[in-house]
Each structure stands twice: as C-alpha cells, then as structure tokens.
Short mmCIF file of C-alpha atoms in Angstrom, two decimals:
data_model
loop_
_atom_site.label_atom_id
_atom_site.label_comp_id
_atom_site.label_asym_id
_atom_site.label_seq_id
_atom_site.Cartn_x
_atom_site.Cartn_y
_atom_site.Cartn_z
CA MET G 1 -31.08 47.53 -83.99
CA LYS G 2 -29.42 50.36 -82.04
CA SER G 3 -32.23 53.01 -82.75
CA SER G 4 -35.31 49.61 -81.46
CA CYS G 5 -33.79 49.25 -78.61
CA ALA G 6 -32.77 52.64 -77.55
CA LEU G 7 -36.73 53.05 -78.52
CA ALA G 8 -38.46 50.70 -76.52
CA ALA G 9 -35.95 51.79 -73.76
CA ALA G 10 -37.83 55.50 -73.64
CA LEU G 11 -41.30 54.46 -74.04
CA LEU G 12 -40.77 52.17 -70.85
CA LEU G 13 -38.97 55.81 -68.81
CA LEU G 14 -42.52 57.28 -69.61
CA VAL G 15 -45.52 54.10 -69.02
CA ALA G 16 -43.58 54.76 -65.44
CA SER G 17 -43.04 57.96 -65.01
CA ALA G 18 -47.30 57.69 -66.37
CA SER G 19 -47.74 55.83 -63.49
CA SER G 20 -46.05 57.45 -60.41
CA ILE G 21 -47.87 60.63 -61.38
CA GLN G 22 -50.85 58.59 -61.87
CA ALA G 23 -51.21 57.27 -58.29
CA ALA G 24 -49.88 60.39 -57.09
CA SER G 25 -52.79 62.58 -58.85
CA GLU G 26 -54.94 59.74 -56.35
CA ASP G 27 -54.05 61.98 -53.30
CA VAL G 28 -57.00 63.68 -52.05
CA PRO G 29 -57.05 66.56 -49.46
CA VAL G 30 -58.18 66.26 -46.55
CA PHE G 31 -58.93 69.10 -42.89
CA VAL G 32 -59.82 67.48 -39.66
CA TRP G 33 -61.73 69.85 -37.30
CA GLY G 34 -63.79 69.85 -33.96
CA LYS G 35 -61.33 68.70 -30.89
CA PRO G 36 -58.73 71.02 -28.24
CA SER G 37 -56.09 69.24 -29.06
CA VAL G 38 -55.45 69.90 -32.84
CA THR G 39 -52.91 67.31 -34.23
CA TYR G 40 -49.66 69.34 -36.44
CA VAL G 41 -48.75 67.73 -39.23
CA PRO G 42 -45.79 68.13 -42.12
CA ALA G 43 -48.33 70.99 -45.06
CA LEU G 44 -46.03 68.86 -47.78
CA SER G 45 -45.51 65.10 -46.25
CA SER G 46 -48.01 62.50 -48.16
CA TYR G 47 -49.94 60.14 -46.12
CA SER G 48 -51.77 55.99 -46.81
CA THR G 49 -54.66 55.60 -45.67
CA SER G 50 -53.42 53.23 -41.80
CA GLU G 51 -51.74 57.12 -41.08
CA PHE G 52 -54.59 58.73 -41.58
CA GLY G 53 -56.36 55.53 -39.71
CA ALA G 54 -54.23 56.02 -37.25
CA LEU G 55 -54.47 60.37 -36.95
CA ILE G 56 -57.72 59.99 -36.09
CA GLU G 57 -57.79 57.26 -33.70
CA SER G 58 -55.62 59.55 -31.68
CA GLN G 59 -58.24 61.85 -31.80
CA ALA G 60 -61.53 59.39 -31.45
CA ASP G 61 -62.27 57.61 -28.44
CA GLU G 62 -65.51 55.31 -27.30
CA ASN G 63 -66.87 57.85 -26.70
CA THR G 64 -66.34 60.11 -30.15
CA PHE G 65 -68.58 60.84 -32.55
CA VAL G 66 -67.54 61.01 -36.03
CA LEU G 67 -68.88 63.28 -38.77
CA VAL G 68 -67.28 62.77 -41.86
CA PHE G 69 -68.30 65.25 -44.80
CA ALA G 70 -66.85 63.17 -48.77
CA GLU G 71 -67.14 65.08 -51.93
CA GLU G 72 -67.43 63.11 -55.15
CA ARG G 73 -64.22 65.33 -56.76
CA LEU G 74 -62.06 67.42 -54.43
CA SER G 75 -58.44 68.28 -54.60
CA THR G 76 -56.18 70.63 -53.26
CA GLU G 77 -56.35 73.00 -56.23
CA ASP G 78 -60.31 74.06 -55.56
CA LEU G 79 -59.42 74.75 -52.77
CA SER G 80 -57.35 77.26 -53.79
CA LEU G 81 -58.91 77.49 -57.05
CA CYS G 82 -62.56 78.25 -55.94
CA LYS G 83 -63.57 82.03 -55.74
CA LEU G 84 -67.16 83.74 -55.05
CA ASN G 85 -67.59 87.38 -55.47
CA THR G 86 -63.60 87.52 -55.38
CA GLN G 87 -63.53 85.22 -51.74
CA THR G 88 -63.56 81.49 -51.88
CA CYS G 89 -66.09 79.13 -51.12
CA PHE G 90 -65.00 77.26 -48.23
CA ARG G 91 -65.64 80.56 -45.88
CA ASN G 92 -67.09 79.08 -43.04
CA LEU G 93 -64.04 76.34 -43.26
CA ALA G 94 -61.42 79.03 -43.19
CA LYS G 95 -62.62 80.31 -40.54
CA VAL G 96 -62.03 76.81 -38.59
CA GLU G 97 -59.03 78.25 -36.62
CA ARG G 98 -58.15 75.62 -34.98
CA LYS G 99 -58.21 72.02 -37.98
CA SER G 100 -55.62 69.66 -39.11
CA TYR G 101 -54.82 69.62 -42.65
CA LEU G 102 -53.78 67.30 -45.18
CA PRO G 103 -53.18 67.71 -48.73
CA ASN G 104 -51.80 64.43 -50.11
CA VAL G 105 -53.83 61.83 -48.41
CA GLN G 106 -54.00 58.08 -50.16
CA GLU G 107 -58.40 57.00 -49.71
CA PRO G 108 -59.61 58.52 -46.27
CA LEU G 109 -62.26 56.56 -46.47
CA GLY G 110 -61.24 53.56 -46.64
CA ALA G 111 -59.65 54.42 -42.54
CA PHE G 112 -62.99 53.49 -41.68
CA ASP G 113 -64.61 50.56 -43.48
CA ASP G 114 -62.81 48.30 -40.22
CA ILE G 115 -65.60 50.15 -38.48
CA PRO G 116 -68.79 47.59 -37.49
CA SER G 117 -71.59 48.33 -39.67
CA GLU G 118 -74.35 48.83 -37.21
CA ASN G 119 -72.24 51.75 -35.63
CA ILE G 120 -71.81 53.40 -39.73
CA GLN G 121 -74.10 55.61 -41.07
CA SER G 122 -74.56 56.83 -45.12
CA VAL G 123 -76.02 59.68 -45.83
CA GLN G 124 -76.92 61.54 -49.38
CA VAL G 125 -77.77 65.24 -49.64
CA SER G 126 -79.56 66.43 -51.63
CA ALA G 127 -78.28 68.29 -55.30
CA ALA G 128 -82.13 69.94 -55.51
CA ASP G 129 -82.70 71.76 -51.39
CA GLY G 130 -80.10 70.63 -49.53
CA SER G 131 -81.83 68.11 -47.18
CA LEU G 132 -80.31 64.63 -45.83
CA SER G 133 -81.62 61.12 -47.18
CA GLU G 134 -81.58 60.12 -43.07
CA ARG G 135 -82.06 61.70 -40.53
CA ILE G 136 -78.53 62.03 -38.12
CA VAL G 137 -78.40 60.83 -35.02
CA PRO G 138 -75.69 61.02 -32.80
CA LYS G 139 -73.13 59.00 -30.63
CA GLY G 140 -69.91 57.41 -28.63
CA GLY G 141 -68.29 54.85 -30.97
CA SER G 142 -70.69 55.64 -34.01
CA VAL G 143 -69.04 57.49 -37.36
CA ALA G 144 -71.72 58.79 -39.82
CA ILE G 145 -70.50 59.58 -43.58
CA VAL G 146 -72.93 63.09 -45.60
CA ASN G 147 -72.55 62.56 -49.37
CA LEU G 148 -72.15 65.70 -51.06
CA SER G 149 -72.84 65.36 -54.68
CA GLY G 150 -72.34 68.73 -57.52
CA ASP G 151 -69.91 71.09 -57.29
CA ASP G 152 -71.23 73.70 -55.75
CA PHE G 153 -68.46 74.43 -52.91
CA SER G 154 -69.97 77.30 -51.74
CA SER G 155 -73.30 75.35 -50.52
CA HIS G 156 -71.94 72.71 -49.32
CA ASP G 157 -69.32 74.75 -47.22
CA ALA G 158 -72.95 76.28 -45.86
CA LEU G 159 -74.03 72.90 -44.87
CA ILE G 160 -70.91 71.01 -43.52
CA ASP G 161 -71.49 74.60 -41.38
CA SER G 162 -75.49 74.29 -40.53
CA LEU G 163 -75.11 70.72 -39.44
CA TYR G 164 -71.81 70.33 -37.95
CA ASN G 165 -73.42 73.03 -35.09
CA GLN G 166 -76.52 71.91 -35.02
CA LEU G 167 -75.23 68.49 -34.37
CA ARG G 168 -71.95 69.54 -31.62
CA GLU G 169 -75.13 71.26 -29.51
CA GLN G 170 -76.69 67.19 -30.19
CA PHE G 171 -73.33 65.83 -28.63
CA PRO G 172 -70.43 68.31 -28.12
CA ASN G 173 -67.50 65.86 -28.63
CA ILE G 174 -67.84 65.50 -32.59
CA LEU G 175 -64.70 64.09 -34.87
CA ALA G 176 -65.79 66.75 -38.41
CA VAL G 177 -63.72 65.14 -41.17
CA TYR G 178 -63.55 67.11 -45.28
CA THR G 179 -62.80 64.95 -47.61
CA GLY G 180 -63.72 63.77 -50.92
CA LYS G 181 -63.60 60.40 -52.76
CA THR G 182 -61.85 60.62 -55.63
CA PRO G 183 -59.37 63.84 -57.31
CA SER G 184 -61.48 66.68 -59.27
CA PHE G 185 -58.03 67.29 -60.97
CA ARG G 186 -54.96 65.11 -62.67
CA TYR G 187 -51.96 66.02 -63.96
CA SER G 188 -52.01 66.32 -68.55
CA ALA G 189 -48.97 66.20 -69.09
CA LEU G 190 -44.98 64.10 -68.04
CA VAL G 191 -42.69 65.83 -66.10
CA ARG G 192 -39.60 65.35 -65.60
CA ARG G 193 -38.34 62.84 -62.76
CA THR G 194 -34.97 62.21 -61.36
CA ARG G 195 -33.73 58.70 -61.23
CA GLN G 196 -32.33 57.67 -57.18
CA ALA G 197 -30.99 54.83 -55.96
CA GLN G 198 -33.16 52.52 -54.64
CA GLN G 199 -33.03 52.81 -50.26
CA PRO G 200 -33.78 49.52 -48.29
CA ASP G 201 -36.66 49.66 -46.45
CA GLU G 202 -36.49 50.37 -43.04
CA THR G 203 -36.35 47.87 -39.75
CA PRO G 204 -39.92 49.68 -38.25
CA VAL G 205 -39.29 50.47 -34.55
CA LYS G 206 -40.59 48.07 -32.06
CA ILE G 207 -41.50 49.69 -28.73
CA ASN G 208 -42.32 48.90 -25.75
CA MET G 209 -45.42 48.61 -23.89
CA LEU G 210 -46.36 47.91 -19.85
CA LYS G 211 -49.65 48.89 -17.65
CA VAL G 212 -50.83 48.05 -14.15
CA ASP G 213 -54.54 48.97 -14.42
CA LYS G 214 -54.97 52.94 -13.19
CA GLU G 215 -51.94 53.02 -12.43
CA PHE G 216 -48.97 53.54 -14.22
CA MET G 217 -48.03 52.89 -17.81
CA ILE G 218 -44.08 53.13 -19.74
CA ALA G 219 -43.22 53.43 -22.81
CA TYR G 220 -39.23 52.08 -24.12
CA GLU G 221 -37.20 51.56 -26.90
CA VAL G 222 -34.36 49.53 -24.98
CA PHE G 223 -33.99 48.94 -21.94
CA ARG G 224 -29.79 47.86 -21.27
CA ALA G 225 -27.92 47.65 -17.62
CA GLY G 226 -24.28 46.24 -17.16
CA PRO G 227 -21.26 48.16 -15.51
CA VAL G 228 -19.84 51.35 -16.83
CA GLY G 229 -16.51 52.30 -18.99
CA GLY G 230 -15.31 51.14 -22.21
CA ASP G 231 -16.33 50.93 -25.40
CA ALA G 232 -18.75 48.32 -25.80
CA GLU G 233 -22.63 48.84 -25.94
CA LEU G 234 -24.97 48.27 -22.47
CA PRO G 235 -25.84 44.08 -22.85
CA GLU G 236 -29.92 44.51 -23.64
CA VAL G 237 -32.62 43.20 -20.70
CA THR G 238 -35.56 42.03 -22.15
CA LEU G 239 -38.02 43.06 -19.15
CA THR G 240 -41.53 41.07 -19.25
CA ALA G 241 -44.37 42.38 -16.52
CA ALA G 242 -44.78 45.43 -14.38
CA THR G 243 -47.28 44.79 -11.15
CA LYS G 244 -48.04 47.38 -8.07
CA ASN G 245 -46.16 47.00 -4.66
CA ALA G 246 -49.26 47.24 -2.86
CA ALA G 247 -47.61 46.79 0.86
CA ASN G 248 -45.07 50.19 -0.54
CA SER G 249 -48.03 52.35 -2.09
CA SER G 250 -50.87 54.38 -0.35
CA GLU G 251 -52.15 57.87 -1.52
CA ASP G 252 -49.41 59.13 -2.12
CA THR G 253 -46.50 56.70 -2.54
CA LEU G 254 -46.22 54.41 -5.42
CA GLN G 255 -44.43 51.15 -5.92
CA ILE G 256 -44.19 49.45 -9.39
CA ASP G 257 -42.04 46.27 -9.52
CA ILE G 258 -40.92 45.02 -12.88
CA THR G 259 -39.10 41.88 -13.80
CA GLY G 260 -37.95 40.47 -16.67
CA THR G 261 -35.19 37.75 -18.17
CA SER G 262 -32.54 37.73 -14.98
CA ALA G 263 -33.74 41.90 -13.26
CA SER G 264 -35.87 42.56 -11.01
CA LEU G 265 -36.83 46.45 -11.51
CA ALA G 266 -38.82 48.49 -8.39
CA LEU G 267 -39.52 51.81 -9.09
CA HIS G 268 -40.06 54.47 -6.06
CA PHE G 269 -43.14 57.36 -7.25
CA HIS G 270 -44.58 60.32 -4.21
CA LEU G 271 -47.80 62.21 -5.10
CA THR G 272 -46.89 65.79 -3.49
CA GLN G 273 -48.49 69.48 -3.86
CA GLY G 274 -49.79 68.08 -7.25
CA SER G 275 -46.70 67.28 -8.76
CA TRP G 276 -44.66 62.97 -8.81
CA GLU G 277 -41.48 62.65 -8.54
CA ILE G 278 -39.41 59.41 -8.91
CA VAL G 279 -37.54 58.69 -5.64
CA GLY G 280 -36.69 55.78 -5.80
CA VAL G 281 -35.06 52.65 -8.04
CA THR G 282 -33.03 49.41 -7.89
CA TYR G 283 -32.34 47.24 -9.97
CA ASN G 284 -31.28 43.65 -9.22
CA ASN G 285 -30.55 44.68 -5.51
CA ALA G 286 -29.09 47.77 -5.66
CA GLN G 287 -29.59 50.80 -4.89
CA TYR G 288 -29.67 53.50 -8.83
CA TYR G 289 -29.95 57.63 -8.75
CA LEU G 290 -30.42 60.36 -11.50
CA ARG G 291 -27.82 62.35 -12.36
CA HIS G 292 -31.11 65.23 -12.30
CA ARG G 293 -34.24 64.80 -10.04
CA ILE G 294 -37.44 64.15 -12.07
CA HIS G 295 -39.86 65.91 -10.83
CA ILE G 296 -43.41 66.83 -13.31
CA ASN G 297 -47.67 68.07 -13.03
CA GLN G 298 -48.98 65.53 -11.99
CA HIS G 299 -51.82 65.02 -14.71
CA PHE G 300 -48.29 64.72 -16.56
CA SER G 301 -46.05 62.18 -18.70
CA TYR G 302 -42.47 62.82 -18.54
CA HIS G 303 -40.09 61.85 -21.99
CA CYS G 304 -36.92 61.02 -22.88
CA TYR G 305 -34.25 60.17 -25.44
CA ASN G 306 -31.57 58.61 -22.83
CA LEU G 307 -32.31 58.20 -19.08
CA GLU G 308 -30.26 56.59 -16.47
CA TYR G 309 -29.14 55.60 -13.04
CA TYR G 310 -26.07 55.43 -11.91
CA THR G 311 -24.93 53.12 -8.87
CA THR G 312 -23.19 55.46 -6.06
CA ASP G 313 -19.67 54.71 -6.23
CA MET G 314 -20.71 55.32 -10.39
CA LYS G 315 -19.76 51.27 -11.40
CA ASN G 316 -22.93 50.70 -12.50
CA LYS G 317 -25.52 52.00 -14.81
CA ILE G 318 -28.75 51.13 -16.48
CA VAL G 319 -29.99 53.42 -19.21
CA PHE G 320 -34.05 53.73 -20.55
CA GLU G 321 -33.70 54.31 -24.88
CA GLU G 322 -36.40 57.19 -25.87
CA VAL G 323 -39.05 56.06 -22.68
CA GLN G 324 -42.06 58.68 -21.41
CA VAL G 325 -43.60 57.27 -17.75
CA GLN G 326 -46.66 57.84 -15.79
CA PRO G 327 -47.99 57.23 -12.70
CA PHE G 328 -51.14 56.97 -12.75
CA TRP G 329 -52.97 58.62 -8.61
CA ALA G 330 -56.16 57.38 -7.41
CA SER G 331 -57.68 61.26 -6.52
CA GLU G 332 -56.42 61.47 -10.48
CA ALA G 333 -58.45 58.16 -11.57
CA ALA G 334 -61.50 59.72 -10.11
CA ALA G 335 -61.49 63.32 -11.67
CA ASP G 336 -60.74 62.65 -14.83
CA ALA G 337 -63.55 60.55 -17.28
CA GLU G 338 -60.89 59.47 -20.12
CA PRO G 339 -59.91 55.96 -20.65
CA PHE G 340 -57.12 54.38 -19.14
CA GLY G 341 -54.80 53.18 -22.15
CA ARG G 342 -53.23 57.22 -23.09
CA PHE G 343 -50.24 59.62 -21.58
CA GLY G 344 -51.26 62.77 -20.53
CA ASP G 345 -48.92 65.53 -21.39
CA ALA G 346 -45.10 65.06 -22.05
CA TRP G 347 -42.79 66.72 -20.31
CA ASP G 348 -39.24 66.27 -21.69
CA CYS G 349 -35.85 66.56 -20.60
CA VAL G 350 -34.20 68.51 -22.56
CA GLY G 351 -33.07 71.59 -20.90
CA PHE G 352 -34.21 75.47 -21.43
CA THR G 353 -30.91 76.94 -21.65
CA SER G 354 -28.81 75.21 -24.37
CA PRO G 355 -24.94 75.10 -24.95
CA GLY G 356 -26.54 77.56 -27.79
CA ILE G 357 -27.98 79.79 -26.39
CA LEU G 358 -25.40 80.37 -24.08
CA THR G 359 -23.13 80.57 -26.35
CA GLY G 360 -24.97 83.30 -27.88
CA LEU G 361 -25.86 84.95 -24.94
CA PHE G 362 -22.70 85.14 -24.88
CA LEU G 363 -21.85 86.50 -28.34
CA LEU G 364 -24.34 89.48 -27.62
CA VAL G 365 -22.83 90.38 -24.07
CA ILE G 366 -19.69 91.52 -26.31
CA PHE G 367 -21.39 92.98 -29.16
CA ILE G 368 -23.45 95.37 -26.49
CA PHE G 369 -20.81 96.26 -24.63
CA ILE G 370 -17.81 96.42 -28.08
CA GLY G 371 -20.77 98.56 -28.92
CA ALA G 372 -21.14 100.57 -25.71
CA TYR G 373 -17.20 101.34 -26.13
CA GLY G 374 -17.58 102.53 -29.46
CA ILE G 375 -20.45 105.10 -29.09
CA THR G 376 -18.78 106.19 -25.59
CA TRP G 377 -14.96 107.11 -27.67
CA MET G 378 -17.47 108.84 -30.63
CA MET G 379 -19.03 110.46 -28.02
CA ASP G 380 -15.52 112.04 -26.75
CA ILE G 381 -14.82 114.00 -30.49
CA ARG G 382 -13.95 117.78 -30.20
CA THR G 383 -14.43 120.13 -33.61
CA MET G 384 -11.35 122.13 -33.82
CA ASP G 385 -12.06 125.97 -32.30
CA ARG G 386 -8.03 127.18 -33.39
CA PHE G 387 -6.57 128.38 -36.29
CA ASP G 388 -3.40 128.96 -37.44
CA ASP G 389 -2.97 132.73 -38.51
CA PRO G 390 0.34 132.09 -41.75
CA LYS G 391 1.11 135.57 -41.17
CA GLY G 392 0.00 135.54 -37.41
CA LYS G 393 2.24 135.41 -34.14
CA THR G 394 1.71 130.64 -34.60
CA ILE G 395 -0.22 129.89 -32.02
CA THR G 396 0.75 127.60 -28.99
CA VAL G 397 -1.58 125.35 -27.56
CA ASN G 398 -0.90 124.03 -23.42
CA VAL G 399 -0.55 120.54 -22.34
CA ALA G 400 -3.67 121.32 -20.04
CA GLU G 401 -6.02 122.19 -22.67
#
C-alpha cells in the first residue's frame, strides 16, 4: 500500500514537471528594431503577451508603422545553430546595431489582437519565389504582419532586409519586429526542478498621474506632508487635480496649482537660457524650500526617488516618493511634433559623486603615497664598495661616509 502511494506521488511530480517545461518551451524569441531609442531589457527574463505589448507601445505611437515578420516556427536555438558556409543564416539581422532582443516571449503576436481590423494587414510570402500575396502600404498607426513559411532562414533574412529598406524609404517612421508563431525546439527529456515555497503575490504599485494639457505632467507614487521628527511615518495626502495659474504665468514662468483632500500645492517654474528650475513651492499657504537646487535642461524631465521640501524653520516638510515631473513651454510645444503625454529623458537626482567613489579615491591616494615612498627608499639603496681583509688592517669607516 505504501509503495503504491509513493509511486502515485512520483507520477504526479513527473506530470507537473512536464507541464511546467512544456509551458516554458512555448516561448519564442523576438527582435525589435527601427527606432532611434532602443529599450534595453534583461536577456534572461521571460515576458508575457501583455508585457511585450507594453514594450511595443513604448516604442510606437500613432504616427508609427509597425512591420512584423512572423516565422511559422522559431526558437533561440535556430538563431545560434543555423549556419550557411560557416556564417550565421541571419547575417542582415546581425548587422542591425540598435535592436532589442527578447529570447523568451509568450505568444508575441497576441499583442496585436486588439488592433482594429482596418489598421492591420496580413500578408503571405510565397515559398517558391518570395513574392507577397498583396502590396503593403505603410501608414501611421497601422500594422502589417508578413507570414514567412518554410525553414529557409537565410532566404527569409534577405527578404526581411530588402522589404524593410524598401518600406523605410516610403515611410521613415517604422518599427520592425521579427519573431515566430510557435517554437521549433522542444525539450524531449524531463529536468530536475528545485521545489520552493510559493511566494505571496506582490501588490502592484499605483502610480498617480496629474496633467495640464501641453503645459505640465507629474507622476508619483505617494505624496506626504506633516511635521518633522518622530518615528511615525508622515501621513499620506491625496492630490486630485492640477491647473495652470494663468495670472502668474508667462512665456518663461509657469505656476501649477495642485489641489486635493485638505491640500493646496503650488509649484513655480522658471525658464532661463534653455533650462528650467523650480523657484518656489507653496503648500497650504506656507513656503517650502529644497536643500539642493533643481536646474534641468528644457527638454528633460526630473526624476527623484524621494523629493523633500522643508519650511524655513525646518519643522514641517512635504515629500514626493518616486516622482517624475516636467513642465512644457510654448516654444517647446511649437517645435515638438510628438503628441503630448510622454516625459522627456529623465535627469535623476542621484549625484555624480557618491560616498563609495570618495572612499575609493581616498584609498587610491594612500596607496600611491605608500608606493612612492617605498620606491624612493628602494632607489636610495647602495651596494658596499669596501670589504674587510682578514690578513690586513681593520677597515675604518668615517661617520660622514
């Protein structure tokens, strides 16, 4: 009886291991290129369909044409093992310098299921001569899926390079994706898996976003305000709306009034010589000051993990946790063709010189001093030029010598 129970438990463990390996083997690799700003992602991470869709949305906008090349079967082993005359079958793809590589993505084509039918086009490629079943017309906000058949990866690589360059001449704002529908390689044997305790589900972090159309954006996790001191954490304050104070704003100044539950916050921005700075903060009719000056390039946003402002008597403070803020100016809006709603490149509040760097420089100076002192002593060593003769007179050395 005991042996039967043990055998049943072992079979259940093998079935569970096989199902987990099969689920992992359903992932396919993905290459993304064509945009000047490449998203660098960890190479060993796995991505779901929704996470891959978010990556595509971060690279494409309503004016971007997305061109997808889909193999019937593709795995990471095909990318490394496929050779043609000692060279890789993907020579043209390897020449692309700025590209993102995701080795494990679950059903990447599912990220385009929510696109309206009038904005998506599916094209078949003939295996005989490589011709397309219909002509591809690139336009902003649309997606074209080129279905590649067969396993001649070298011919597909040449077709991808030719078609991509041809469409890029017609429509420069293009984002290309190369992936597969199903993996071509599957594990044929079970592997041993370490059993670990199930981790509790992490609560997703809520990001609060406030905007003033074409004028101002701020995103933060938590806003706190209260007196300084004590072990208790500052109470959280809810901010609900942001508006522009036109009376105190001009071409180079901007005042944003943010209101919330028993809270009134005013941010004062100033633009000078291509850079903006926060020149004043008022919370509930009290002036607050930042210990370090914020002076950022006009086209950059400002990010900080913990942005603190204090009153002049240092008795009260306000805190933005994980905040990113950016004002937008009239001259910038006229020259920028991109739609409003995205932050510029972030300027982080982390300084260039950390305590670790200063400690390393201090130790380096000490080692240089010790090394120089030791070399100086070694260079002053002199060999003996006089020797005592046992049969002669005893040698005498003067103190001066």
